[in-house]
Structure formats: structure tokens, C-alpha cells
């Protein structure tokens, strides 16, 4: 099935079900395409996000929109056997794949994957030392509400880390990347998975708030020490903030 998506027009419950169904369809090939389309650089991006979370052994962390749990697995190494990482996502097929990986890496004792919505996190307030979200917030219907939820479940002093696609600003890289992102990526995505999902990706990035705007949204949600930095020529950005 192919859906022509105009991100500016699709909102609310319609976007929620579109996103969940889309990830359910791409789940079996999600990891393969992640590695292929990013030339495996996504491992380096997750590494950088992990460092930004500044976790210590024994800490408890939450990975929102965890998908197939790559970042949750990486975070689990930081918190060690005395700590705990919870991954939450509203798409069961993605979580099932994450669960298989967690079992393979024999860290499933430390990782719990929970079916739930970023807009209504099923956790008590003040539960986590860090909350991360990687390539997820762009897909959420109400970004402000999602950050308010992440703020709520963090402990005072806890860190939020948001890893998300962005658009490079410098030429000629911006034009070259745009060609790749809007033409080649949907083509390869179409060959190996579902073309509409890989057309949705660049569209959703285009409508996602710019770096400065996202930082402002975080401040308005109550975070302090808000900072952001670009990785890989600005293809992705890591935003961080602290709950006072
Ligand atoms: C691009 S994937 C990212 C997965 C993973 N974090 C990663 O880095 O590979 C986006 C994920 O966000 C999830 N998602 C989108 N909106 C959500 C919501 N409102 N609540 C929970 N999960 C959501 C999707 O189901 C999907 O698994």
C-alpha cells in the first residue's frame, strides 16, 4: 500500500495511526535499512547520544520511541547489572524485534520493553535519571506534550537527550544531501521495504522544528541547561536539557 503523505495536512489521530501502521510494516527491514541508508553511521550517533545521557552504573533510564531498542541496548551497558533501562514504543512489531535483540545480547534482565504512548507515559513522576528519544519525536503528534511527559518522569537533576534528523545548513553539502534524502533514499527504501515510509522520512524532517526552535520548545517545557550540537555535517542534532 502506498500513501501520499502531506505532513502539513496530516495531524492528530490520523497521523498517530499512520505512523504506527507504517512502522509495523517496515519493522522487519527497519534495522537493515538503518544500517544501509546511514552507512552504519547511526551507531556513532547513538554512541554520542549515550555519552550525552551521562548515565552511571545503577541508574534507571527510559528510552522513548525505542523501536527495535538499539539505543536502549547501548544505554544498558552504561547502567550495568545494577541498573535498569526501559524502552517504550506504541508499535508492537518494532518492540518484538527489540525483545529478540535484547535476548540475543543476554541483557534482557536489565531491559524491559513496554507498549505505550509517548504522550501518556505509563510511569510514575520522577522515576528516571535520564530519558532519551532517538529519531522518534519527529513522529509524535504533539511534541510539546511528549516533552512535558518526559520532563514529568525524570528525577530532578535528570537529563533529557533527543537525537533527531536535521537538515545540513552549509553548501554544497546541503544540496548533495537533499538529493540523496529526497531521491535516492526513497528509491532504495522502495526496493527493500516500503517506499511511502522512506518518502515520509524526508517529509517529516522538513516539517520538524529547526534546532533553535526545538531548543526553545525544550525551555518552554521546563528544561534548563538546554544545548544542542550537530553531528555529521548537521544531518542529525542532539538536543539535551536538565530537569531542575
Ligand atoms: C524512526 S523509529 C526510531 C526507533 C529507535 N528509537 C531508533 O533509534 O532506531 C520511530 C519509533 O517511534 C515510535 N513512535 C512514534 N510515535 C510514538 C508515540 N506516540 N508513542 C510511542 N512510540 C511512538 C514508532 O513506533 C517507531 O518505533
Short mmCIF file of C-alpha atoms and ligand atoms in Angstrom, two decimals:
data_model
loop_
_atom_site.label_atom_id
_atom_site.label_comp_id
_atom_site.label_asym_id
_atom_site.label_seq_id
_atom_site.Cartn_x
_atom_site.Cartn_y
_atom_site.Cartn_z
CA UNK A 1 0.00 0.00 0.00
CA UNK A 2 1.32 3.43 -0.84
CA UNK A 3 0.04 6.57 0.83
CA UNK A 4 0.86 10.01 -0.49
CA UNK A 5 1.50 11.90 2.71
CA UNK A 6 1.34 15.65 3.04
CA UNK A 7 2.83 16.14 6.50
CA UNK A 8 1.37 19.65 6.73
CA UNK A 9 -2.16 18.26 6.45
CA UNK A 10 -1.99 15.01 8.38
CA UNK A 11 -2.48 15.66 12.09
CA UNK A 12 -3.86 14.21 15.30
CA UNK A 13 -5.24 10.68 15.45
CA UNK A 14 -4.80 10.29 11.68
CA UNK A 15 -1.03 10.84 11.97
CA UNK A 16 -0.83 8.61 15.06
CA UNK A 17 -2.34 5.60 13.27
CA UNK A 18 -0.47 6.35 10.05
CA UNK A 19 2.86 6.35 11.93
CA UNK A 20 2.09 3.22 13.97
CA UNK A 21 0.91 1.24 10.92
CA UNK A 22 3.88 2.40 8.88
CA UNK A 23 6.41 1.24 11.49
CA UNK A 24 4.56 -2.06 11.83
CA UNK A 25 5.03 -2.59 8.07
CA UNK A 26 8.70 -1.55 7.92
CA UNK A 27 9.69 -3.32 11.17
CA UNK A 28 11.15 -6.50 9.55
CA UNK A 29 13.57 -4.47 7.41
CA UNK A 30 14.00 -1.48 9.77
CA UNK A 31 17.45 -2.37 11.15
CA UNK A 32 18.82 -3.40 7.78
CA UNK A 33 17.75 -0.14 6.15
CA UNK A 34 19.03 1.90 9.08
CA UNK A 35 22.49 0.47 8.60
CA UNK A 36 22.39 0.62 4.81
CA UNK A 37 20.99 4.12 4.42
CA UNK A 38 23.20 5.68 7.09
CA UNK A 39 26.28 3.66 6.02
CA UNK A 40 26.27 2.36 9.61
CA UNK A 41 26.91 5.89 10.95
CA UNK A 42 23.81 5.54 13.13
CA UNK A 43 25.90 3.52 15.60
CA UNK A 44 28.15 6.55 16.08
CA UNK A 45 25.09 8.83 16.54
CA UNK A 46 23.70 6.51 19.22
CA UNK A 47 27.10 6.39 20.88
CA UNK A 48 27.15 10.20 21.04
CA UNK A 49 23.60 10.28 22.46
CA UNK A 50 24.59 7.69 25.09
CA UNK A 51 27.53 9.82 26.22
CA UNK A 52 25.23 12.84 26.41
CA UNK A 53 22.90 10.97 28.81
CA UNK A 54 25.80 10.75 31.33
CA UNK A 55 24.47 7.60 32.96
CA UNK A 56 26.24 5.84 35.78
CA UNK A 57 26.13 2.22 36.95
CA UNK A 58 22.93 1.60 38.90
CA UNK A 59 20.94 4.35 37.14
CA UNK A 60 17.49 3.92 35.63
CA UNK A 61 16.89 5.24 32.11
CA UNK A 62 13.91 5.45 29.80
CA UNK A 63 14.19 5.30 26.01
CA UNK A 64 11.02 6.74 24.47
CA UNK A 65 10.01 5.62 20.94
CA UNK A 66 12.57 2.85 21.44
CA UNK A 67 11.62 0.93 18.26
CA UNK A 68 13.91 -2.08 17.89
CA UNK A 69 15.75 -0.98 21.06
CA UNK A 70 19.20 -0.15 19.64
CA UNK A 71 19.68 2.87 21.90
CA UNK A 72 18.14 1.07 24.91
CA UNK A 73 20.65 -1.74 24.44
CA UNK A 74 23.51 0.73 24.29
CA UNK A 75 22.24 2.53 27.43
CA UNK A 76 22.06 -0.81 29.26
CA UNK A 77 25.84 -1.10 29.00
CA UNK A 78 26.19 2.18 30.87
CA UNK A 79 23.86 1.37 33.78
CA UNK A 80 25.31 -2.13 34.26
CA UNK A 81 23.71 -5.06 36.02
CA UNK A 82 22.60 -2.94 38.98
CA UNK A 83 20.74 -0.51 36.72
CA UNK A 84 17.67 -0.71 34.52
CA UNK A 85 16.65 0.55 31.09
CA UNK A 86 13.04 0.70 29.99
CA UNK A 87 12.13 1.15 26.33
CA UNK A 88 8.65 2.32 25.42
CA UNK A 89 7.02 2.32 21.99
CA UNK A 90 3.46 2.11 20.66
CA UNK A 91 4.31 -0.27 17.80
CA UNK A 92 4.34 -3.91 18.89
CA UNK A 93 6.18 -5.39 15.87
CA UNK A 94 9.10 -2.99 16.48
CA UNK A 95 9.20 -3.94 20.18
CA UNK A 96 9.11 -7.67 19.34
CA UNK A 97 12.28 -7.26 17.29
CA UNK A 98 13.84 -5.27 20.12
CA UNK A 99 12.99 -8.06 22.54
CA UNK A 100 14.68 -10.65 20.32
CA UNK A 101 17.82 -8.48 20.19
CA UNK A 102 17.79 -7.95 23.96
CA UNK A 103 17.62 -11.74 24.43
CA UNK A 104 20.44 -12.32 21.96
CA UNK A 105 22.63 -9.84 23.77
CA UNK A 106 21.57 -11.55 27.05
CA UNK A 107 20.79 -8.21 28.63
CA UNK A 108 17.05 -8.74 28.81
CA UNK A 109 17.22 -8.82 32.60
CA UNK A 110 18.26 -5.20 32.52
CA UNK A 111 15.97 -4.11 29.70
CA UNK A 112 12.23 -4.00 29.88
CA UNK A 113 10.25 -3.12 26.77
CA UNK A 114 6.82 -1.66 27.32
CA UNK A 115 3.98 -1.00 24.87
CA UNK A 116 2.91 2.59 25.48
CA UNK A 117 2.44 6.06 24.08
CA UNK A 118 4.98 8.87 24.36
CA UNK A 119 2.07 11.24 25.02
CA UNK A 120 0.95 9.32 28.08
CA UNK A 121 3.97 7.58 29.55
CA UNK A 122 2.92 4.72 31.83
CA UNK A 123 5.42 5.62 34.58
CA UNK A 124 5.32 7.49 37.85
CA UNK A 125 6.67 11.02 38.02
CA UNK A 126 10.34 11.37 38.96
CA UNK A 127 11.36 7.82 38.01
CA UNK A 128 14.43 8.18 35.76
CA UNK A 129 17.95 9.61 35.81
CA UNK A 130 17.81 10.02 32.03
CA UNK A 131 15.21 9.97 29.28
CA UNK A 132 16.30 9.54 25.68
CA UNK A 133 14.41 9.71 22.40
CA UNK A 134 16.14 8.82 19.13
CA UNK A 135 14.53 9.54 15.76
CA UNK A 136 11.16 9.36 17.48
CA UNK A 137 9.98 12.82 18.49
CA UNK A 138 9.53 13.86 14.83
CA UNK A 139 6.83 11.20 14.53
CA UNK A 140 4.86 12.20 17.60
CA UNK A 141 1.65 14.14 17.06
CA UNK A 142 2.19 16.65 19.89
CA UNK A 143 5.88 17.39 20.50
CA UNK A 144 5.23 19.73 23.44
CA UNK A 145 3.08 17.19 25.23
CA UNK A 146 5.69 14.47 24.66
CA UNK A 147 8.45 16.65 26.18
CA UNK A 148 6.16 17.54 29.10
CA UNK A 149 5.71 13.81 29.74
CA UNK A 150 9.48 13.20 29.55
CA UNK A 151 10.01 16.09 31.99
CA UNK A 152 7.43 14.61 34.37
CA UNK A 153 9.03 11.15 34.56
CA UNK A 154 12.58 12.49 35.03
CA UNK A 155 14.02 12.84 38.51
CA UNK A 156 15.13 16.35 39.48
CA UNK A 157 18.63 16.72 38.01
CA UNK A 158 17.80 14.10 35.35
CA UNK A 159 18.84 14.59 31.72
CA UNK A 160 16.82 14.55 28.54
CA UNK A 161 18.64 13.60 25.32
CA UNK A 162 16.93 13.95 21.97
CA UNK A 163 18.64 12.62 18.84
CA UNK A 164 16.88 13.61 15.64
CA UNK A 165 17.43 14.16 11.93
CA UNK A 166 18.08 17.68 10.84
CA UNK A 167 18.96 19.42 7.60
CA UNK A 168 22.56 20.42 6.94
CA UNK A 169 22.94 24.19 6.56
CA UNK A 170 26.20 24.51 4.63
CA UNK A 171 26.50 24.32 0.87
CA UNK A 172 27.37 22.33 -1.19
CA UNK A 173 26.67 19.54 1.31
CA UNK A 174 23.08 20.73 1.81
CA UNK A 175 22.24 20.29 -1.89
CA UNK A 176 24.05 16.97 -2.23
CA UNK A 177 22.34 15.63 0.88
CA UNK A 178 18.97 16.92 -0.27
CA UNK A 179 19.35 14.96 -3.49
CA UNK A 180 20.20 11.81 -1.54
CA UNK A 181 17.46 12.33 1.06
CA UNK A 182 14.64 13.16 -1.33
CA UNK A 183 15.52 10.97 -4.32
CA UNK A 184 17.92 8.12 -3.57
CA UNK A 185 16.69 7.24 -0.08
CA UNK A 186 13.00 6.74 -1.08
CA UNK A 187 14.19 4.74 -4.11
CA UNK A 188 16.34 2.34 -2.04
CA UNK A 189 13.65 2.24 0.65
CA UNK A 190 11.13 1.29 -2.04
CA UNK A 191 13.34 -1.50 -3.38
CA UNK A 192 13.98 -3.09 0.01
CA UNK A 193 10.97 -2.09 2.08
CA UNK A 194 8.02 0.32 1.65
CA UNK A 195 8.59 3.39 -0.48
CA UNK A 196 5.96 5.52 1.30
CA UNK A 197 7.80 5.12 4.62
CA UNK A 198 11.01 6.37 3.08
CA UNK A 199 9.17 9.26 1.40
CA UNK A 200 7.61 10.10 4.76
CA UNK A 201 11.09 10.32 6.37
CA UNK A 202 12.40 13.39 4.44
CA UNK A 203 8.95 14.99 4.53
CA UNK A 204 8.72 14.66 8.30
CA UNK A 205 12.22 16.12 8.73
CA UNK A 206 11.27 19.11 6.58
CA UNK A 207 8.32 19.93 8.85
CA UNK A 208 10.22 19.30 12.07
CA UNK A 209 11.23 22.42 14.07
CA UNK A 210 14.71 23.86 13.37
CA UNK A 211 17.45 23.44 16.00
CA UNK A 212 16.87 26.81 17.74
CA UNK A 213 13.10 26.33 17.75
CA UNK A 214 13.40 22.85 19.27
CA UNK A 215 15.69 24.24 21.98
CA UNK A 216 13.04 26.87 22.72
CA UNK A 217 10.33 24.19 22.97
CA UNK A 218 12.51 22.34 25.50
CA UNK A 219 12.96 25.50 27.59
CA UNK A 220 9.20 26.10 27.50
CA UNK A 221 8.68 22.51 28.72
CA UNK A 222 10.73 23.44 31.82
CA UNK A 223 14.19 22.13 30.91
CA UNK A 224 17.27 24.13 31.84
CA UNK A 225 20.85 23.99 30.52
CA UNK A 226 19.34 23.35 27.10
CA UNK A 227 22.03 22.75 24.49
CA UNK A 228 22.32 21.24 21.06
CA UNK A 229 25.08 20.14 18.74
CA UNK A 230 25.26 18.93 15.19
CA UNK A 231 26.72 15.62 14.09
CA UNK A 232 27.84 14.55 10.60
CA UNK A 233 27.58 17.99 8.94
CA UNK A 234 24.22 18.64 10.58
CA UNK A 235 22.41 15.54 9.25
CA UNK A 236 21.43 14.90 12.85
CA UNK A 237 21.30 17.00 16.00
CA UNK A 238 21.50 16.07 19.65
CA UNK A 239 19.49 18.31 21.97
CA UNK A 240 19.84 17.98 25.71
CA UNK A 241 18.35 19.54 28.79
CA UNK A 242 18.12 19.06 32.53
CA UNK A 243 15.07 18.92 34.81
CA UNK A 244 15.86 21.39 37.62
C1 LIG B 1 12.25 6.02 13.44
S1 LIG B 1 11.75 4.92 14.70
C2 LIG B 1 13.06 5.10 15.86
C3 LIG B 1 13.28 3.88 16.67
C4 LIG B 1 14.53 3.89 17.57
N1 LIG B 1 14.44 4.90 18.60
C5 LIG B 1 15.78 4.07 16.77
O1 LIG B 1 16.56 4.96 17.09
O2 LIG B 1 16.00 3.29 15.82
C6 LIG B 1 10.43 5.79 15.48
C7 LIG B 1 9.71 4.98 16.53
O3 LIG B 1 8.84 5.85 17.23
C8 LIG B 1 7.67 5.15 17.57
N2 LIG B 1 6.62 6.11 17.91
C9 LIG B 1 6.15 7.10 17.14
N3 LIG B 1 5.21 7.79 17.79
C10 LIG B 1 5.08 7.24 19.02
C11 LIG B 1 4.29 7.50 20.16
N4 LIG B 1 3.40 8.50 20.17
N5 LIG B 1 4.44 6.75 21.25
C12 LIG B 1 5.33 5.71 21.26
N6 LIG B 1 6.11 5.40 20.20
C13 LIG B 1 5.99 6.16 19.09
C14 LIG B 1 7.41 4.30 16.34
O4 LIG B 1 6.57 3.21 16.60
C15 LIG B 1 8.83 3.87 15.97
O5 LIG B 1 9.18 2.64 16.54
#
